[in-house]
C-alpha cells in the first residue's frame, strides 16, 4: 500500500477513535441492549424478543453479530484492565472506572462503522487512484459525525456495496458475496439492487447472474440460520423493509420535507388524489426505470458508478420514511463517478455541507 495513503488511513482512524467516547445518539442504546441479549441468551429466537423501554431488533444478522462481537471485545479488554489493576501496582487505576462507563461500551459499538469508514476510504483510493478523493471522504465531517459521534452503522453496508463493485469483473462470485453482506448489514442496501443486477448481467451472463444470486440466497439463509429457519428468516427480514417510520421524512431534508415545510406528516395523507406514499413510490419507480434504462443501453463500468450515485440520491430525495443519515451512500459513490473533477468536487462539497447541516439539525450533538 502507498505509504502516504497508509498515513492518511491511520490519521482518519485516530480522529474517529478520539471522538468515539464522548457522545452518542439514543439509538445506540438499542444496539447495546441487543448486543447484551445476544451474548447472554444466544441468537435462537433473537428476533422474537422484546426489550422494554427499547426498540425490538430491526437490523439484520451481520449488524447484530458485530454488535455482539463489539461488546464481547469490550468485556475482554475491561476484564484484562481489571486484572492488571489488581495484580500490577503501577497500572493506571483510572482506566478501570473509565472502562466501566456506558460511553466506553458505546465507543466499542462504534468500531465496526469506524473501520468501515476507513475501508471505504481505501477502496475509493484503490478504484480512483486519487488520494484527494480518499481525503475528501475520510475527513468529511458528515461522514465521521455519523460513525464516530452518532454511532450509526451507515458506512457498514456502503463498504460492502463498494467492495462488491470493486471486485468486478475478475472476482464475480465474491462480488455477489459482498453484496449479500451489505444486505445483511442494513436493509437500505437493497435500494441499489437493480443497478447491481444490471452490472452482474453485463459483466457476466444470465447464467452467471443466476448462479451468483443462488450463492447469495445460500449465504443469506446460512447467516440467518442461528437466528431462525428459512421461512422465519424471510419473514423477519421482510418485516423490517418498510422502515421504523411512516412519516413523509424522519428529519430527512428531502423533497417531502421541504414540500410540507418540515411538518411531521404521515405518508398516508392524501395529496393531489393519491397518498404521499404512493406519489413517492411512483416518482421513485419512474426515476429508477430511467436510470436503469440508460445504464442498460450504454453500459460501462464508469456509467455503473454514475448510476449508483444517482440511485442513492434519488432514493433519499424522493422516497418517504427515510432518515437524515440515508443520504450517506451518495457521497462515496459521487467520488467514484466519471464526471469532470472540478464540477464533481464542487457538487461533493455542496452535498456534504447539506448532509452535515441536516445531520446536525436532526441530532443536535454539539461535538462536531
PDB file of N, CA, C and O in Angstrom, residues 33-46 49 51 226:
ATOM      1  N   UNK A  33     -28.327  -2.916  24.089  1.00  0.00           N
ATOM      2  CA  UNK A  33     -29.241  -3.893  24.684  1.00  0.00           C
ATOM      3  C   UNK A  33     -29.295  -5.161  23.829  1.00  0.00           C
ATOM      4  O   UNK A  33     -29.273  -6.281  24.347  1.00  0.00           O
ATOM      5  N   UNK A  34     -29.362  -4.994  22.503  1.00  0.00           N
ATOM      6  CA  UNK A  34     -29.388  -6.152  21.613  1.00  0.00           C
ATOM      7  C   UNK A  34     -28.102  -6.972  21.751  1.00  0.00           C
ATOM      8  O   UNK A  34     -28.142  -8.208  21.765  1.00  0.00           O
ATOM      9  N   UNK A  35     -26.965  -6.286  21.837  1.00  0.00           N
ATOM     10  CA  UNK A  35     -25.678  -6.975  21.949  1.00  0.00           C
ATOM     11  C   UNK A  35     -25.616  -7.823  23.218  1.00  0.00           C
ATOM     12  O   UNK A  35     -25.198  -8.988  23.181  1.00  0.00           O
ATOM     13  N   UNK A  36     -26.037  -7.247  24.341  1.00  0.00           N
ATOM     14  CA  UNK A  36     -26.031  -7.995  25.604  1.00  0.00           C
ATOM     15  C   UNK A  36     -26.990  -9.186  25.542  1.00  0.00           C
ATOM     16  O   UNK A  36     -26.682 -10.269  26.052  1.00  0.00           O
ATOM     17  N   UNK A  37     -28.130  -8.995  24.901  1.00  0.00           N
ATOM     18  CA  UNK A  37     -29.094 -10.088  24.777  1.00  0.00           C
ATOM     19  C   UNK A  37     -28.512 -11.225  23.938  1.00  0.00           C
ATOM     20  O   UNK A  37     -28.687 -12.405  24.270  1.00  0.00           O
ATOM     21  N   UNK A  38     -27.819 -10.871  22.858  1.00  0.00           N
ATOM     22  CA  UNK A  38     -27.207 -11.889  22.011  1.00  0.00           C
ATOM     23  C   UNK A  38     -26.162 -12.685  22.781  1.00  0.00           C
ATOM     24  O   UNK A  38     -26.118 -13.920  22.700  1.00  0.00           O
ATOM     25  N   UNK A  39     -25.338 -11.992  23.547  1.00  0.00           N
ATOM     26  CA  UNK A  39     -24.272 -12.662  24.295  1.00  0.00           C
ATOM     27  C   UNK A  39     -24.815 -13.500  25.444  1.00  0.00           C
ATOM     28  O   UNK A  39     -24.284 -14.570  25.751  1.00  0.00           O
ATOM     29  N   UNK A  40     -25.873 -13.020  26.075  1.00  0.00           N
ATOM     30  CA  UNK A  40     -26.399 -13.707  27.256  1.00  0.00           C
ATOM     31  C   UNK A  40     -27.352 -14.852  26.915  1.00  0.00           C
ATOM     32  O   UNK A  40     -27.374 -15.875  27.606  1.00  0.00           O
ATOM     33  N   UNK A  41     -28.147 -14.682  25.841  1.00  0.00           N
ATOM     34  CA  UNK A  41     -29.182 -15.676  25.536  1.00  0.00           C
ATOM     35  C   UNK A  41     -28.992 -16.374  24.195  1.00  0.00           C
ATOM     36  O   UNK A  41     -29.788 -17.254  23.853  1.00  0.00           O
ATOM     37  N   UNK A  42     -27.994 -15.956  23.435  1.00  0.00           N
ATOM     38  CA  UNK A  42     -27.733 -16.592  22.158  1.00  0.00           C
ATOM     39  C   UNK A  42     -28.632 -16.079  21.051  1.00  0.00           C
ATOM     40  O   UNK A  42     -29.571 -15.311  21.282  1.00  0.00           O
ATOM     41  N   UNK A  43     -28.383 -16.518  19.813  1.00  0.00           N
ATOM     42  CA  UNK A  43     -29.151 -15.995  18.672  1.00  0.00           C
ATOM     43  C   UNK A  43     -30.523 -16.633  18.468  1.00  0.00           C
ATOM     44  O   UNK A  43     -31.397 -16.008  17.860  1.00  0.00           O
ATOM     45  N   UNK A  44     -30.742 -17.858  18.943  1.00  0.00           N
ATOM     46  CA  UNK A  44     -32.014 -18.545  18.707  1.00  0.00           C
ATOM     47  C   UNK A  44     -33.175 -17.739  19.285  1.00  0.00           C
ATOM     48  O   UNK A  44     -33.176 -17.391  20.464  1.00  0.00           O
ATOM     49  N   UNK A  45     -34.151 -17.432  18.449  1.00  0.00           N
ATOM     50  CA  UNK A  45     -35.314 -16.668  18.885  1.00  0.00           C
ATOM     51  C   UNK A  45     -35.040 -15.204  19.140  1.00  0.00           C
ATOM     52  O   UNK A  45     -35.883 -14.503  19.710  1.00  0.00           O
ATOM     53  N   UNK A  46     -33.889 -14.715  18.695  1.00  0.00           N
ATOM     54  CA  UNK A  46     -33.492 -13.334  18.993  1.00  0.00           C
ATOM     55  C   UNK A  46     -34.516 -12.319  18.485  1.00  0.00           C
ATOM     56  O   UNK A  46     -34.864 -11.361  19.185  1.00  0.00           O
ATOM     57  N   UNK A  49     -37.684 -11.541  20.569  1.00  0.00           N
ATOM     58  CA  UNK A  49     -37.556 -10.962  21.906  1.00  0.00           C
ATOM     59  C   UNK A  49     -38.026  -9.513  21.932  1.00  0.00           C
ATOM     60  O   UNK A  49     -37.943  -8.799  20.930  1.00  0.00           O
ATOM     61  N   UNK A  51     -37.697  -5.862  24.262  1.00  0.00           N
ATOM     62  CA  UNK A  51     -36.784  -5.179  25.177  1.00  0.00           C
ATOM     63  C   UNK A  51     -37.503  -3.959  25.747  1.00  0.00           C
ATOM     64  O   UNK A  51     -37.514  -2.900  25.100  1.00  0.00           O
ATOM     65  N   UNK A 226     -28.558 -19.360  12.597  1.00  0.00           N
ATOM     66  CA  UNK A 226     -28.517 -19.365  14.071  1.00  0.00           C
ATOM     67  C   UNK A 226     -29.684 -18.623  14.713  1.00  0.00           C
ATOM     68  O   UNK A 226     -30.034 -18.870  15.866  1.00  0.00           O
TER      69      UNK A 226
END
